[in-house]
mmCIF file of C-alpha atoms and ligand atoms in Angstrom:
data_model
loop_
_atom_site.group_PDB
_atom_site.id
_atom_site.type_symbol
_atom_site.label_atom_id
_atom_site.label_comp_id
_atom_site.label_asym_id
_atom_site.label_seq_id
_atom_site.Cartn_x
_atom_site.Cartn_y
_atom_site.Cartn_z
ATOM 1 C CA MET A 1 0.021 -0.076 -0.039
ATOM 2 C CA PHE A 2 1.425 3.389 -0.947
ATOM 3 C CA LYS A 3 1.784 6.186 1.532
ATOM 4 C CA VAL A 4 1.562 9.832 0.991
ATOM 5 C CA ASN A 5 4.180 12.325 2.074
ATOM 6 C CA ASN A 6 2.890 12.857 5.545
ATOM 7 C CA ASN A 7 4.557 16.303 5.714
ATOM 8 C CA PHE A 8 1.753 17.701 3.618
ATOM 9 C CA LEU A 9 -0.711 16.771 6.372
ATOM 10 C CA LYS A 10 1.105 19.210 8.688
ATOM 11 C CA LEU A 11 -0.095 22.084 6.466
ATOM 12 C CA PRO A 12 -3.455 23.942 6.627
ATOM 13 C CA GLY A 13 -5.854 22.306 4.145
ATOM 14 C CA SER A 14 -5.641 25.026 1.528
ATOM 15 C CA TYR A 15 -3.215 27.807 0.594
ATOM 16 C CA LEU A 16 -3.988 31.247 1.901
ATOM 17 C CA PHE A 17 -4.871 32.786 -1.405
ATOM 18 C CA SER A 18 -6.821 29.740 -2.477
ATOM 19 C CA THR A 19 -9.015 30.122 0.662
ATOM 20 C CA VAL A 20 -9.507 33.776 0.200
ATOM 21 C CA ALA A 21 -10.563 33.022 -3.510
ATOM 22 C CA ARG A 22 -12.965 30.356 -2.421
ATOM 23 C CA LYS A 23 -14.681 32.548 0.174
ATOM 24 C CA GLN A 24 -14.992 35.245 -2.548
ATOM 25 C CA ARG A 25 -16.664 32.719 -4.947
ATOM 26 C CA GLU A 26 -19.109 31.549 -2.263
ATOM 27 C CA TYR A 27 -20.031 35.021 -1.224
ATOM 28 C CA GLN A 28 -20.545 35.960 -4.984
ATOM 29 C CA ALA A 29 -22.715 32.829 -5.433
ATOM 30 C CA ALA A 30 -24.948 33.648 -2.446
ATOM 31 C CA HIS A 31 -25.085 37.438 -3.391
ATOM 32 C CA PRO A 32 -25.107 37.530 -7.235
ATOM 33 C CA GLU A 33 -25.852 41.338 -7.202
ATOM 34 C CA ALA A 34 -22.795 42.228 -5.091
ATOM 35 C CA GLU A 35 -20.090 44.174 -6.972
ATOM 36 C CA ILE A 36 -17.192 42.755 -5.425
ATOM 37 C CA ILE A 37 -13.822 44.682 -5.581
ATOM 38 C CA LYS A 38 -10.821 42.367 -5.221
ATOM 39 C CA LEU A 39 -7.731 43.866 -3.489
ATOM 40 C CA SER A 40 -6.437 40.587 -2.158
ATOM 41 C CA ILE A 41 -3.887 38.701 -4.097
ATOM 42 C CA GLY A 42 -1.088 40.841 -5.493
ATOM 43 C CA ASP A 43 -2.126 40.373 -9.218
ATOM 44 C CA VAL A 44 -1.542 43.236 -11.585
ATOM 45 C CA THR A 45 -4.464 44.778 -13.558
ATOM 46 C CA GLN A 46 -2.622 46.786 -16.021
ATOM 47 C CA PRO A 47 -2.011 45.073 -19.484
ATOM 48 C CA LEU A 48 1.471 44.290 -20.563
ATOM 49 C CA ALA A 49 3.432 47.418 -21.808
ATOM 50 C CA PRO A 50 3.344 48.036 -25.584
ATOM 51 C CA ALA A 51 7.165 47.457 -25.961
ATOM 52 C CA ILE A 52 6.733 43.953 -24.212
ATOM 53 C CA VAL A 53 3.807 43.089 -26.475
ATOM 54 C CA GLU A 54 5.602 44.038 -29.513
ATOM 55 C CA ARG A 55 8.583 41.857 -28.568
ATOM 56 C CA LEU A 56 6.366 39.015 -27.800
ATOM 57 C CA HIS A 57 4.607 39.144 -31.325
ATOM 58 C CA GLU A 58 8.002 39.175 -32.970
ATOM 59 C CA ALA A 59 9.337 36.255 -30.890
ATOM 60 C CA VAL A 60 6.130 34.277 -31.740
ATOM 61 C CA SER A 61 6.773 34.877 -35.451
ATOM 62 C CA GLU A 62 10.344 33.737 -35.096
ATOM 63 C CA MET A 63 9.163 30.521 -33.673
ATOM 64 C CA GLY A 64 7.260 29.878 -36.985
ATOM 65 C CA VAL A 65 10.390 30.255 -39.187
ATOM 66 C CA ALA A 66 12.924 27.468 -39.553
ATOM 67 C CA GLU A 67 15.998 29.796 -39.227
ATOM 68 C CA THR A 68 14.907 31.429 -36.006
ATOM 69 C CA PHE A 69 12.859 28.565 -34.416
ATOM 70 C CA LYS A 70 13.978 27.534 -30.975
ATOM 71 C CA GLY A 71 13.475 24.357 -29.210
ATOM 72 C CA TYR A 72 14.323 23.698 -25.555
ATOM 73 C CA ALA A 73 15.692 26.824 -23.872
ATOM 74 C CA PRO A 74 19.029 26.563 -22.122
ATOM 75 C CA ASP A 75 18.671 25.337 -18.483
ATOM 76 C CA LEU A 76 19.790 28.427 -16.954
ATOM 77 C CA GLY A 77 18.135 30.908 -19.380
ATOM 78 C CA TYR A 78 19.153 32.607 -22.637
ATOM 79 C CA GLU A 79 22.391 34.575 -22.540
ATOM 80 C CA PHE A 80 20.779 37.668 -24.110
ATOM 81 C CA LEU A 81 18.390 37.916 -21.015
ATOM 82 C CA ARG A 82 21.001 36.997 -18.398
ATOM 83 C CA SER A 83 23.482 39.594 -19.645
ATOM 84 C CA THR A 84 20.798 42.229 -19.888
ATOM 85 C CA ILE A 85 19.844 41.564 -16.270
ATOM 86 C CA ALA A 86 23.429 41.623 -15.204
ATOM 87 C CA LYS A 87 23.838 45.002 -16.774
ATOM 88 C CA HIS A 88 20.652 46.732 -15.772
ATOM 89 C CA ASP A 89 19.775 45.272 -12.395
ATOM 90 C CA TYR A 90 23.378 44.867 -10.955
ATOM 91 C CA LYS A 91 26.170 46.629 -12.884
ATOM 92 C CA SER A 92 24.066 49.885 -12.907
ATOM 93 C CA ARG A 93 24.168 49.690 -9.182
ATOM 94 C CA GLY A 94 27.866 48.984 -8.878
ATOM 95 C CA VAL A 95 27.500 45.271 -8.407
ATOM 96 C CA ASP A 96 29.318 42.686 -10.505
ATOM 97 C CA ILE A 97 27.172 39.636 -11.108
ATOM 98 C CA ALA A 98 28.422 37.179 -13.741
ATOM 99 C CA ILE A 99 25.873 35.662 -16.065
ATOM 100 C CA ASP A 100 26.447 32.185 -14.827
ATOM 101 C CA GLU A 101 25.428 33.397 -11.397
ATOM 102 C CA ILE A 102 21.847 34.203 -12.858
ATOM 103 C CA PHE A 103 19.336 31.340 -13.191
ATOM 104 C CA VAL A 104 16.189 32.295 -15.209
ATOM 105 C CA SER A 105 12.944 30.670 -14.186
ATOM 106 C CA ASP A 106 9.132 30.980 -14.554
ATOM 107 C CA GLY A 107 8.816 33.157 -11.570
ATOM 108 C CA ALA A 108 9.890 33.962 -8.071
ATOM 109 C CA LYS A 109 7.120 31.890 -6.370
ATOM 110 C CA CYS A 110 8.502 28.613 -7.782
ATOM 111 C CA ASP A 111 12.138 29.588 -6.895
ATOM 112 C CA SER A 112 11.214 30.622 -3.416
ATOM 113 C CA ALA A 113 9.444 27.355 -2.894
ATOM 114 C CA ASN A 114 12.151 25.209 -4.553
ATOM 115 C CA ILE A 115 15.447 26.736 -3.280
ATOM 116 C CA GLN A 116 15.045 24.871 0.130
ATOM 117 C CA GLU A 117 15.787 21.699 -1.750
ATOM 118 C CA ILE A 118 19.619 22.384 -1.704
ATOM 119 C CA PHE A 119 19.757 22.563 1.997
ATOM 120 C CA ASP A 120 19.980 19.865 4.605
ATOM 121 C CA ALA A 121 16.682 18.341 5.851
ATOM 122 C CA GLU A 122 17.591 19.184 9.360
ATOM 123 C CA SER A 123 18.188 22.948 8.632
ATOM 124 C CA LYS A 124 16.577 25.486 10.800
ATOM 125 C CA ILE A 125 14.853 28.284 8.995
ATOM 126 C CA ALA A 126 13.980 31.753 10.155
ATOM 127 C CA VAL A 127 11.230 33.909 8.654
ATOM 128 C CA CYS A 128 9.816 37.301 9.125
ATOM 129 C CA ASP A 129 6.341 37.157 10.888
ATOM 130 C CA PRO A 130 4.043 37.907 8.982
ATOM 131 C CA VAL A 131 5.574 36.049 6.113
ATOM 132 C CA TYR A 132 4.741 35.206 2.498
ATOM 133 C CA PRO A 133 3.401 31.730 3.180
ATOM 134 C CA VAL A 134 5.201 29.877 0.471
ATOM 135 C CA TYR A 135 8.744 29.906 2.439
ATOM 136 C CA VAL A 136 7.180 28.212 5.326
ATOM 137 C CA ASP A 137 4.879 25.838 3.452
ATOM 138 C CA SER A 138 7.530 24.597 1.095
ATOM 139 C CA ASN A 139 9.921 23.906 4.116
ATOM 140 C CA VAL A 140 7.105 21.908 5.828
ATOM 141 C CA MET A 141 6.352 19.896 2.783
ATOM 142 C CA ALA A 142 10.045 19.109 2.775
ATOM 143 C CA GLY A 143 9.799 17.874 6.362
ATOM 144 C CA ARG A 144 11.914 20.670 7.832
ATOM 145 C CA THR A 145 9.745 20.969 10.899
ATOM 146 C CA GLY A 146 11.084 19.508 14.087
ATOM 147 C CA GLU A 147 8.970 19.444 17.176
ATOM 148 C CA TYR A 148 5.305 20.762 17.060
ATOM 149 C CA ASP A 149 4.190 23.068 19.922
ATOM 150 C CA GLU A 150 0.510 22.325 20.623
ATOM 151 C CA LYS A 151 0.173 25.733 22.380
ATOM 152 C CA THR A 152 1.449 27.975 19.688
ATOM 153 C CA GLY A 153 0.730 25.763 16.738
ATOM 154 C CA LEU A 154 4.436 26.309 15.586
ATOM 155 C CA TRP A 155 7.362 24.009 14.594
ATOM 156 C CA SER A 156 10.602 24.090 16.364
ATOM 157 C CA ASN A 157 12.641 24.324 13.142
ATOM 158 C CA VAL A 158 10.730 27.295 11.821
ATOM 159 C CA ILE A 159 11.842 30.306 13.762
ATOM 160 C CA TYR A 160 9.408 33.319 13.414
ATOM 161 C CA MET A 161 10.762 36.800 13.797
ATOM 162 C CA PRO A 162 7.906 39.059 14.823
ATOM 163 C CA CYS A 163 7.652 42.232 12.770
ATOM 164 C CA LYS A 164 5.321 44.571 14.462
ATOM 165 C CA GLU A 165 4.547 48.287 14.821
ATOM 166 C CA GLU A 166 6.877 48.373 17.861
ATOM 167 C CA ASN A 167 9.935 47.279 15.714
ATOM 168 C CA GLY A 168 8.813 49.183 12.643
ATOM 169 C CA PHE A 169 7.936 45.912 10.986
ATOM 170 C CA ALA A 170 11.645 44.935 10.874
ATOM 171 C CA PRO A 171 12.803 41.683 12.090
ATOM 172 C CA GLU A 172 15.382 41.503 15.031
ATOM 173 C CA LEU A 173 18.254 39.007 14.972
ATOM 174 C CA PRO A 174 16.991 35.679 16.289
ATOM 175 C CA THR A 175 18.318 34.172 19.549
ATOM 176 C CA VAL A 176 18.516 30.735 18.051
ATOM 177 C CA VAL A 177 20.892 30.805 15.235
ATOM 178 C CA PRO A 178 19.100 29.519 11.960
ATOM 179 C CA ASP A 179 20.714 27.893 9.010
ATOM 180 C CA VAL A 180 18.486 29.579 6.384
ATOM 181 C CA ILE A 181 17.132 33.106 6.813
ATOM 182 C CA TYR A 182 14.294 34.262 4.456
ATOM 183 C CA LEU A 183 14.065 38.113 4.205
ATOM 184 C CA CYS A 184 11.735 39.988 1.799
ATOM 185 C CA PHE A 185 12.237 43.734 1.291
ATOM 186 C CA PRO A 186 10.239 45.631 0.366
ATOM 187 C CA ASN A 187 8.051 43.391 2.445
ATOM 188 C CA ASN A 188 5.102 41.274 1.485
ATOM 189 C CA PRO A 189 2.675 41.601 3.253
ATOM 190 C CA THR A 190 3.520 44.612 5.464
ATOM 191 C CA GLY A 191 4.992 46.973 2.707
ATOM 192 C CA ALA A 192 7.826 47.858 5.122
ATOM 193 C CA THR A 193 11.420 48.225 4.136
ATOM 194 C CA ILE A 194 14.787 48.174 5.919
ATOM 195 C CA THR A 195 17.736 50.547 5.281
ATOM 196 C CA LYS A 196 21.079 49.429 3.771
ATOM 197 C CA GLU A 197 22.637 49.615 7.233
ATOM 198 C CA GLN A 198 19.960 47.295 8.618
ATOM 199 C CA LEU A 199 20.430 44.840 5.843
ATOM 200 C CA GLN A 200 24.260 45.083 6.240
ATOM 201 C CA THR A 201 23.666 43.766 9.857
ATOM 202 C CA TRP A 202 21.821 40.677 8.620
ATOM 203 C CA VAL A 203 24.645 40.090 6.007
ATOM 204 C CA ASP A 204 27.350 40.331 8.784
ATOM 205 C CA TYR A 205 25.307 38.094 11.111
ATOM 206 C CA ALA A 206 24.809 35.498 8.376
ATOM 207 C CA ASN A 207 28.565 35.444 7.438
ATOM 208 C CA MET A 208 29.495 35.252 11.162
ATOM 209 C CA ASN A 209 27.085 32.316 11.910
ATOM 210 C CA ASN A 210 27.591 30.437 8.622
ATOM 211 C CA ALA A 211 23.883 30.958 7.748
ATOM 212 C CA VAL A 212 22.411 31.695 4.322
ATOM 213 C CA ILE A 213 20.007 34.564 3.540
ATOM 214 C CA ILE A 214 17.283 34.019 0.858
ATOM 215 C CA TYR A 215 16.516 37.581 -0.153
ATOM 216 C CA ASP A 216 13.383 37.990 -1.892
ATOM 217 C CA ALA A 217 13.493 41.382 -3.849
ATOM 218 C CA ALA A 218 10.404 40.845 -5.824
ATOM 219 C CA TYR A 219 9.051 44.363 -5.044
ATOM 220 C CA GLU A 220 12.394 46.072 -5.781
ATOM 221 C CA ALA A 221 10.856 48.263 -8.533
ATOM 222 C CA TYR A 222 8.473 49.988 -5.956
ATOM 223 C CA ILE A 223 11.317 51.480 -3.879
ATOM 224 C CA SER A 224 10.863 55.250 -3.720
ATOM 225 C CA GLU A 225 12.996 56.200 -0.833
ATOM 226 C CA ASP A 226 16.760 56.708 -0.651
ATOM 227 C CA ASN A 227 18.838 54.430 1.471
ATOM 228 C CA VAL A 228 16.649 51.401 0.775
ATOM 229 C CA PRO A 229 18.795 48.750 -0.903
ATOM 230 C CA HIS A 230 17.575 47.497 -4.309
ATOM 231 C CA THR A 231 19.717 44.341 -4.014
ATOM 232 C CA ILE A 232 21.398 42.596 -1.134
ATOM 233 C CA TYR A 233 24.505 42.586 -3.062
ATOM 234 C CA GLU A 234 24.837 46.359 -2.277
ATOM 235 C CA CYS A 235 26.016 45.156 1.052
ATOM 236 C CA ASP A 236 29.612 44.202 1.720
ATOM 237 C CA GLY A 237 30.094 40.361 1.971
ATOM 238 C CA ALA A 238 26.593 39.501 0.642
ATOM 239 C CA LYS A 239 28.118 37.234 -2.103
ATOM 240 C CA THR A 240 29.327 34.785 0.474
ATOM 241 C CA CYS A 241 25.943 34.508 2.278
ATOM 242 C CA ALA A 242 23.039 35.506 0.071
ATOM 243 C CA ILE A 243 20.792 34.168 -2.657
ATOM 244 C CA GLU A 244 18.498 36.809 -4.405
ATOM 245 C CA LEU A 245 15.142 36.225 -5.918
ATOM 246 C CA ARG A 246 13.635 38.500 -8.482
ATOM 247 C CA SER A 247 10.288 38.590 -10.280
ATOM 248 C CA PHE A 248 9.058 39.976 -13.592
ATOM 249 C CA SER A 249 5.414 39.841 -12.235
ATOM 250 C CA LYS A 250 5.386 42.876 -10.120
ATOM 251 C CA ASN A 251 7.912 45.137 -12.063
ATOM 252 C CA ALA A 252 6.507 44.383 -15.503
ATOM 253 C CA GLY A 253 3.100 42.539 -15.192
ATOM 254 C CA PHE A 254 4.258 39.116 -15.924
ATOM 255 C CA THR A 255 1.912 37.318 -13.450
ATOM 256 C CA GLY A 256 0.231 35.646 -16.508
ATOM 257 C CA THR A 257 3.243 35.072 -18.596
ATOM 258 C CA ARG A 258 5.585 33.923 -15.817
ATOM 259 C CA LEU A 259 9.236 34.980 -15.665
ATOM 260 C CA GLY A 260 11.636 35.514 -12.693
ATOM 261 C CA PHE A 261 15.339 34.789 -11.933
ATOM 262 C CA THR A 262 17.564 33.766 -8.932
ATOM 263 C CA VAL A 263 21.072 34.821 -8.417
ATOM 264 C CA ILE A 264 23.468 32.597 -6.646
ATOM 265 C CA PRO A 265 27.095 34.079 -6.444
ATOM 266 C CA LYS A 266 29.822 31.406 -6.998
ATOM 267 C CA GLU A 267 31.495 32.465 -3.786
ATOM 268 C CA LEU A 268 28.533 31.212 -1.800
ATOM 269 C CA LYS A 269 29.636 27.902 -0.261
ATOM 270 C CA ASP A 270 28.754 25.796 2.682
ATOM 271 C CA ALA A 271 31.146 24.916 5.469
ATOM 272 C CA ASP A 272 32.667 22.033 3.503
ATOM 273 C CA GLY A 273 33.094 24.327 0.390
ATOM 274 C CA VAL A 274 30.419 22.939 -1.661
ATOM 275 C CA SER A 275 29.043 25.492 -4.197
ATOM 276 C CA LEU A 276 25.317 26.474 -3.981
ATOM 277 C CA ASN A 277 25.617 27.673 -7.440
ATOM 278 C CA ALA A 278 26.633 24.227 -8.629
ATOM 279 C CA LEU A 279 23.733 22.643 -6.742
ATOM 280 C CA TRP A 280 21.267 24.890 -8.115
ATOM 281 C CA ALA A 281 22.574 24.467 -11.582
ATOM 282 C CA ARG A 282 22.323 20.679 -11.188
ATOM 283 C CA ARG A 283 18.728 20.929 -9.972
ATOM 284 C CA HIS A 284 17.727 23.102 -12.828
ATOM 285 C CA GLY A 285 19.312 20.714 -15.338
ATOM 286 C CA THR A 286 17.372 17.751 -13.768
ATOM 287 C CA LYS A 287 14.039 19.479 -12.938
ATOM 288 C CA TYR A 288 13.516 22.258 -15.383
ATOM 289 C CA ASN A 289 13.607 22.785 -19.182
ATOM 290 C CA GLY A 290 13.717 26.705 -19.094
ATOM 291 C CA ALA A 291 11.373 29.413 -19.433
ATOM 292 C CA PRO A 292 9.876 29.752 -22.952
ATOM 293 C CA TYR A 293 11.953 31.734 -25.575
ATOM 294 C CA ILE A 294 9.041 34.139 -26.402
ATOM 295 C CA ILE A 295 8.786 34.945 -22.636
ATOM 296 C CA GLN A 296 12.442 35.448 -22.207
ATOM 297 C CA ALA A 297 12.539 37.641 -25.289
ATOM 298 C CA ALA A 298 9.579 39.628 -23.736
ATOM 299 C CA GLY A 299 11.633 39.953 -20.570
ATOM 300 C CA GLU A 300 14.536 41.498 -22.345
ATOM 301 C CA ALA A 301 12.165 44.097 -23.792
ATOM 302 C CA VAL A 302 11.407 45.236 -20.109
ATOM 303 C CA TYR A 303 15.055 46.765 -20.181
ATOM 304 C CA SER A 304 14.733 48.545 -23.463
ATOM 305 C CA ASP A 305 14.326 52.275 -23.228
ATOM 306 C CA GLU A 306 10.654 52.125 -24.112
ATOM 307 C CA GLY A 307 10.222 49.035 -21.741
ATOM 308 C CA LYS A 308 11.704 50.853 -18.909
ATOM 309 C CA LYS A 309 9.717 53.952 -19.425
ATOM 310 C CA GLN A 310 6.482 52.087 -19.893
ATOM 311 C CA THR A 311 6.881 49.824 -16.835
ATOM 312 C CA ALA A 312 7.905 52.879 -14.735
ATOM 313 C CA GLU A 313 4.551 54.433 -15.708
ATOM 314 C CA GLN A 314 2.663 51.372 -14.610
ATOM 315 C CA ILE A 315 4.560 51.233 -11.284
ATOM 316 C CA ALA A 316 3.683 54.923 -10.764
ATOM 317 C CA TYR A 317 0.024 54.040 -11.490
ATOM 318 C CA TYR A 318 -0.014 51.475 -8.750
ATOM 319 C CA MET A 319 1.877 53.673 -6.319
ATOM 320 C CA ASN A 320 -0.655 56.387 -6.853
ATOM 321 C CA ASN A 321 -3.396 53.735 -5.853
ATOM 322 C CA ALA A 322 -1.256 52.893 -2.812
ATOM 323 C CA LYS A 323 -1.177 56.532 -1.904
ATOM 324 C CA TYR A 324 -5.017 56.843 -2.362
ATOM 325 C CA ILE A 325 -5.538 53.792 -0.126
ATOM 326 C CA TYR A 326 -3.083 54.936 2.539
ATOM 327 C CA ASP A 327 -4.469 58.452 2.746
ATOM 328 C CA GLY A 328 -8.087 57.259 2.601
ATOM 329 C CA LEU A 329 -7.748 54.819 5.309
ATOM 330 C CA LYS A 330 -5.793 57.311 7.617
ATOM 331 C CA SER A 331 -8.532 59.867 7.130
ATOM 332 C CA ALA A 332 -11.145 57.120 8.002
ATOM 333 C CA GLY A 333 -9.261 56.651 11.264
ATOM 334 C CA TYR A 334 -7.361 53.459 10.624
ATOM 335 C CA SER A 335 -3.888 52.794 11.754
ATOM 336 C CA VAL A 336 -2.076 52.086 8.402
ATOM 337 C CA SER A 337 1.519 51.439 7.311
ATOM 338 C CA GLY A 338 3.305 50.240 3.975
ATOM 339 C CA GLY A 339 2.366 51.785 0.668
ATOM 340 C CA VAL A 340 5.447 53.936 0.344
ATOM 341 C CA ASN A 341 8.065 51.576 -1.115
ATOM 342 C CA ALA A 342 5.593 48.679 -1.816
ATOM 343 C CA PRO A 343 2.336 48.035 -3.443
ATOM 344 C CA TYR A 344 0.791 46.672 -0.099
ATOM 345 C CA ILE A 345 -0.981 48.522 2.641
ATOM 346 C CA TRP A 346 -1.092 47.036 6.010
ATOM 347 C CA LEU A 347 -3.748 48.059 8.399
ATOM 348 C CA LYS A 348 -4.864 47.474 11.823
ATOM 349 C CA THR A 349 -8.145 45.951 12.190
ATOM 350 C CA PRO A 350 -10.578 48.150 14.289
ATOM 351 C CA ASP A 351 -11.906 47.269 17.700
ATOM 352 C CA ASN A 352 -9.558 44.315 18.136
ATOM 353 C CA MET A 353 -11.317 42.348 15.465
ATOM 354 C CA SER A 354 -9.585 39.142 14.312
ATOM 355 C CA SER A 355 -8.206 39.238 10.788
ATOM 356 C CA TRP A 356 -10.721 36.830 9.498
ATOM 357 C CA ASP A 357 -13.601 38.552 11.242
ATOM 358 C CA PHE A 358 -12.540 41.857 9.527
ATOM 359 C CA PHE A 359 -12.190 39.854 6.171
ATOM 360 C CA ASP A 360 -15.843 38.760 6.478
ATOM 361 C CA TYR A 361 -16.906 42.268 7.624
ATOM 362 C CA MET A 362 -15.270 43.981 4.579
ATOM 363 C CA LEU A 363 -16.641 41.405 2.201
ATOM 364 C CA ASP A 364 -20.151 41.641 3.573
ATOM 365 C CA LYS A 365 -20.437 45.342 4.423
ATOM 366 C CA ALA A 366 -18.339 46.850 1.599
ATOM 367 C CA ASN A 367 -17.954 43.925 -0.859
ATOM 368 C CA ILE A 368 -14.248 44.320 -0.747
ATOM 369 C CA VAL A 369 -11.875 41.321 -0.670
ATOM 370 C CA GLY A 370 -8.527 41.779 1.077
ATOM 371 C CA THR A 371 -6.153 39.388 2.797
ATOM 372 C CA PRO A 372 -6.311 38.559 6.428
ATOM 373 C CA GLY A 373 -3.037 39.156 8.246
ATOM 374 C CA SER A 374 -3.258 36.153 10.327
ATOM 375 C CA GLY A 375 -2.915 34.060 7.091
ATOM 376 C CA PHE A 376 0.799 35.336 6.988
ATOM 377 C CA GLY A 377 1.648 34.254 10.539
ATOM 378 C CA PRO A 378 0.835 34.735 14.105
ATOM 379 C CA SER A 379 2.102 38.431 14.274
ATOM 380 C CA GLY A 380 -0.390 39.117 11.340
ATOM 381 C CA GLU A 381 -3.345 38.636 13.618
ATOM 382 C CA GLY A 382 -5.322 41.743 14.006
ATOM 383 C CA TYR A 383 -4.068 43.000 10.601
ATOM 384 C CA PHE A 384 -5.384 43.089 7.084
ATOM 385 C CA ARG A 385 -3.629 43.615 3.772
ATOM 386 C CA LEU A 386 -4.939 45.574 0.767
ATOM 387 C CA THR A 387 -3.133 45.574 -2.544
ATOM 388 C CA ALA A 388 -2.650 48.671 -4.785
ATOM 389 C CA PHE A 389 -2.697 46.453 -7.902
ATOM 390 C CA GLY A 390 -6.337 47.144 -8.650
ATOM 391 C CA THR A 391 -7.507 49.640 -11.195
ATOM 392 C CA TYR A 392 -7.534 53.198 -10.091
ATOM 393 C CA GLU A 393 -11.408 53.390 -10.503
ATOM 394 C CA ASN A 394 -11.907 50.356 -8.269
ATOM 395 C CA THR A 395 -9.397 51.539 -5.762
ATOM 396 C CA VAL A 396 -11.270 54.933 -5.398
ATOM 397 C CA LYS A 397 -14.628 53.045 -5.128
ATOM 398 C CA ALA A 398 -13.252 50.664 -2.521
ATOM 399 C CA ILE A 399 -11.982 53.382 -0.344
ATOM 400 C CA ASP A 400 -15.211 55.413 -0.745
ATOM 401 C CA ARG A 401 -17.101 52.361 0.444
ATOM 402 C CA ILE A 402 -14.729 51.959 3.503
ATOM 403 C CA LYS A 403 -15.088 55.639 4.305
ATOM 404 C CA SER A 404 -18.872 55.274 4.364
ATOM 405 C CA LEU A 405 -18.981 52.225 6.646
HETATM 406 C C1 MLT B 501 0.642 38.140 -2.877
HETATM 407 O O1 MLT B 501 -0.453 38.451 -3.049
HETATM 408 O O2 MLT B 501 1.198 37.911 -1.748
HETATM 409 C C2 MLT B 501 1.398 37.688 -4.110
HETATM 410 O O3 MLT B 501 0.760 38.191 -5.269
HETATM 411 C C3 MLT B 501 1.511 36.182 -4.233
HETATM 412 C C4 MLT B 501 2.503 35.759 -5.136
HETATM 413 O O4 MLT B 501 3.214 36.647 -5.789
HETATM 414 O O5 MLT B 501 2.529 34.662 -5.503
#
């Protein structure tokens, strides 16, 4: 008789955003007249920029001509895209990243879930709390759990680092030394950021303790303030302790087309001198046949002069929404944060309502779907996340509704 992977049974029955989507569907079925506004999952609403669409069309045509047809993409991504990334995302910030340190993939979600495969099964992980649930779930699926604490509902090998109002939503160095540290800045879900000096502290800590940092920089394009690092490699010593994840979904609207990349410097080695870059390359070779040529070609167009200009306009559009939400909620008396360097607004639920009670209240009274903070971890309880990725019209409508509650 076969047996399932029991680790999956340690997880909640469904993924946070699937639960939110199901609740929205159920409410809509019961209230067909309700005009629901979805500000829950961080999915873009603006169409792909013209420069990207144009390159997509060209690339599709190339696939229909014998001379330019492409079969399997190279495991690690086409050189044309990897050299463009190295130049625009790193060289332009004074950071040297070689093209064989860049691994192109079909998005940061998969990479952030899969990267744990190259670490020992007994590794302790540390995550910000609240946290993008993929980091924890993927480690639990891999059995990286340890002892279960009935009282807190937490696993001993998953160290939660509370990020609350009191510490500016920035994690403090953990007292138990982890092996793998997940950091995401600008942060999903709180929208908070840390300064370059704060990030340097983490890099020094990781180097001193032989830990590795998985740095999720998916929201880098939304940074508006100085002294917020765009890449962890701006910090001294980061190449010996950090992996960086990047996404084309949020900076260029590729949520439906899928494209991302991971950077693993060759200097990054474990205590026995084993190269993480080589392990990830080995893993890619076995498990992945590369992002499609047409999508990688479209990805390159993001960095063209027109592509840069057009995607910057989209980001400004979403950040205008963020400001509208932030200001509107503040004037309605809510305690709010985020929304300055990130497309997420993090608000405190009123009257000590639980996150899920506030979710139901918003859905029922204002027909707005957001994401309950507790779905992101224990420190998210009593908070609620709204995204700025809606249309401007819906954003205005949603805030008007909240104000008139
Ligand atoms: C979110 O809403 O947290 C993100 O859109 C989820 C994701 O990027 O997978």
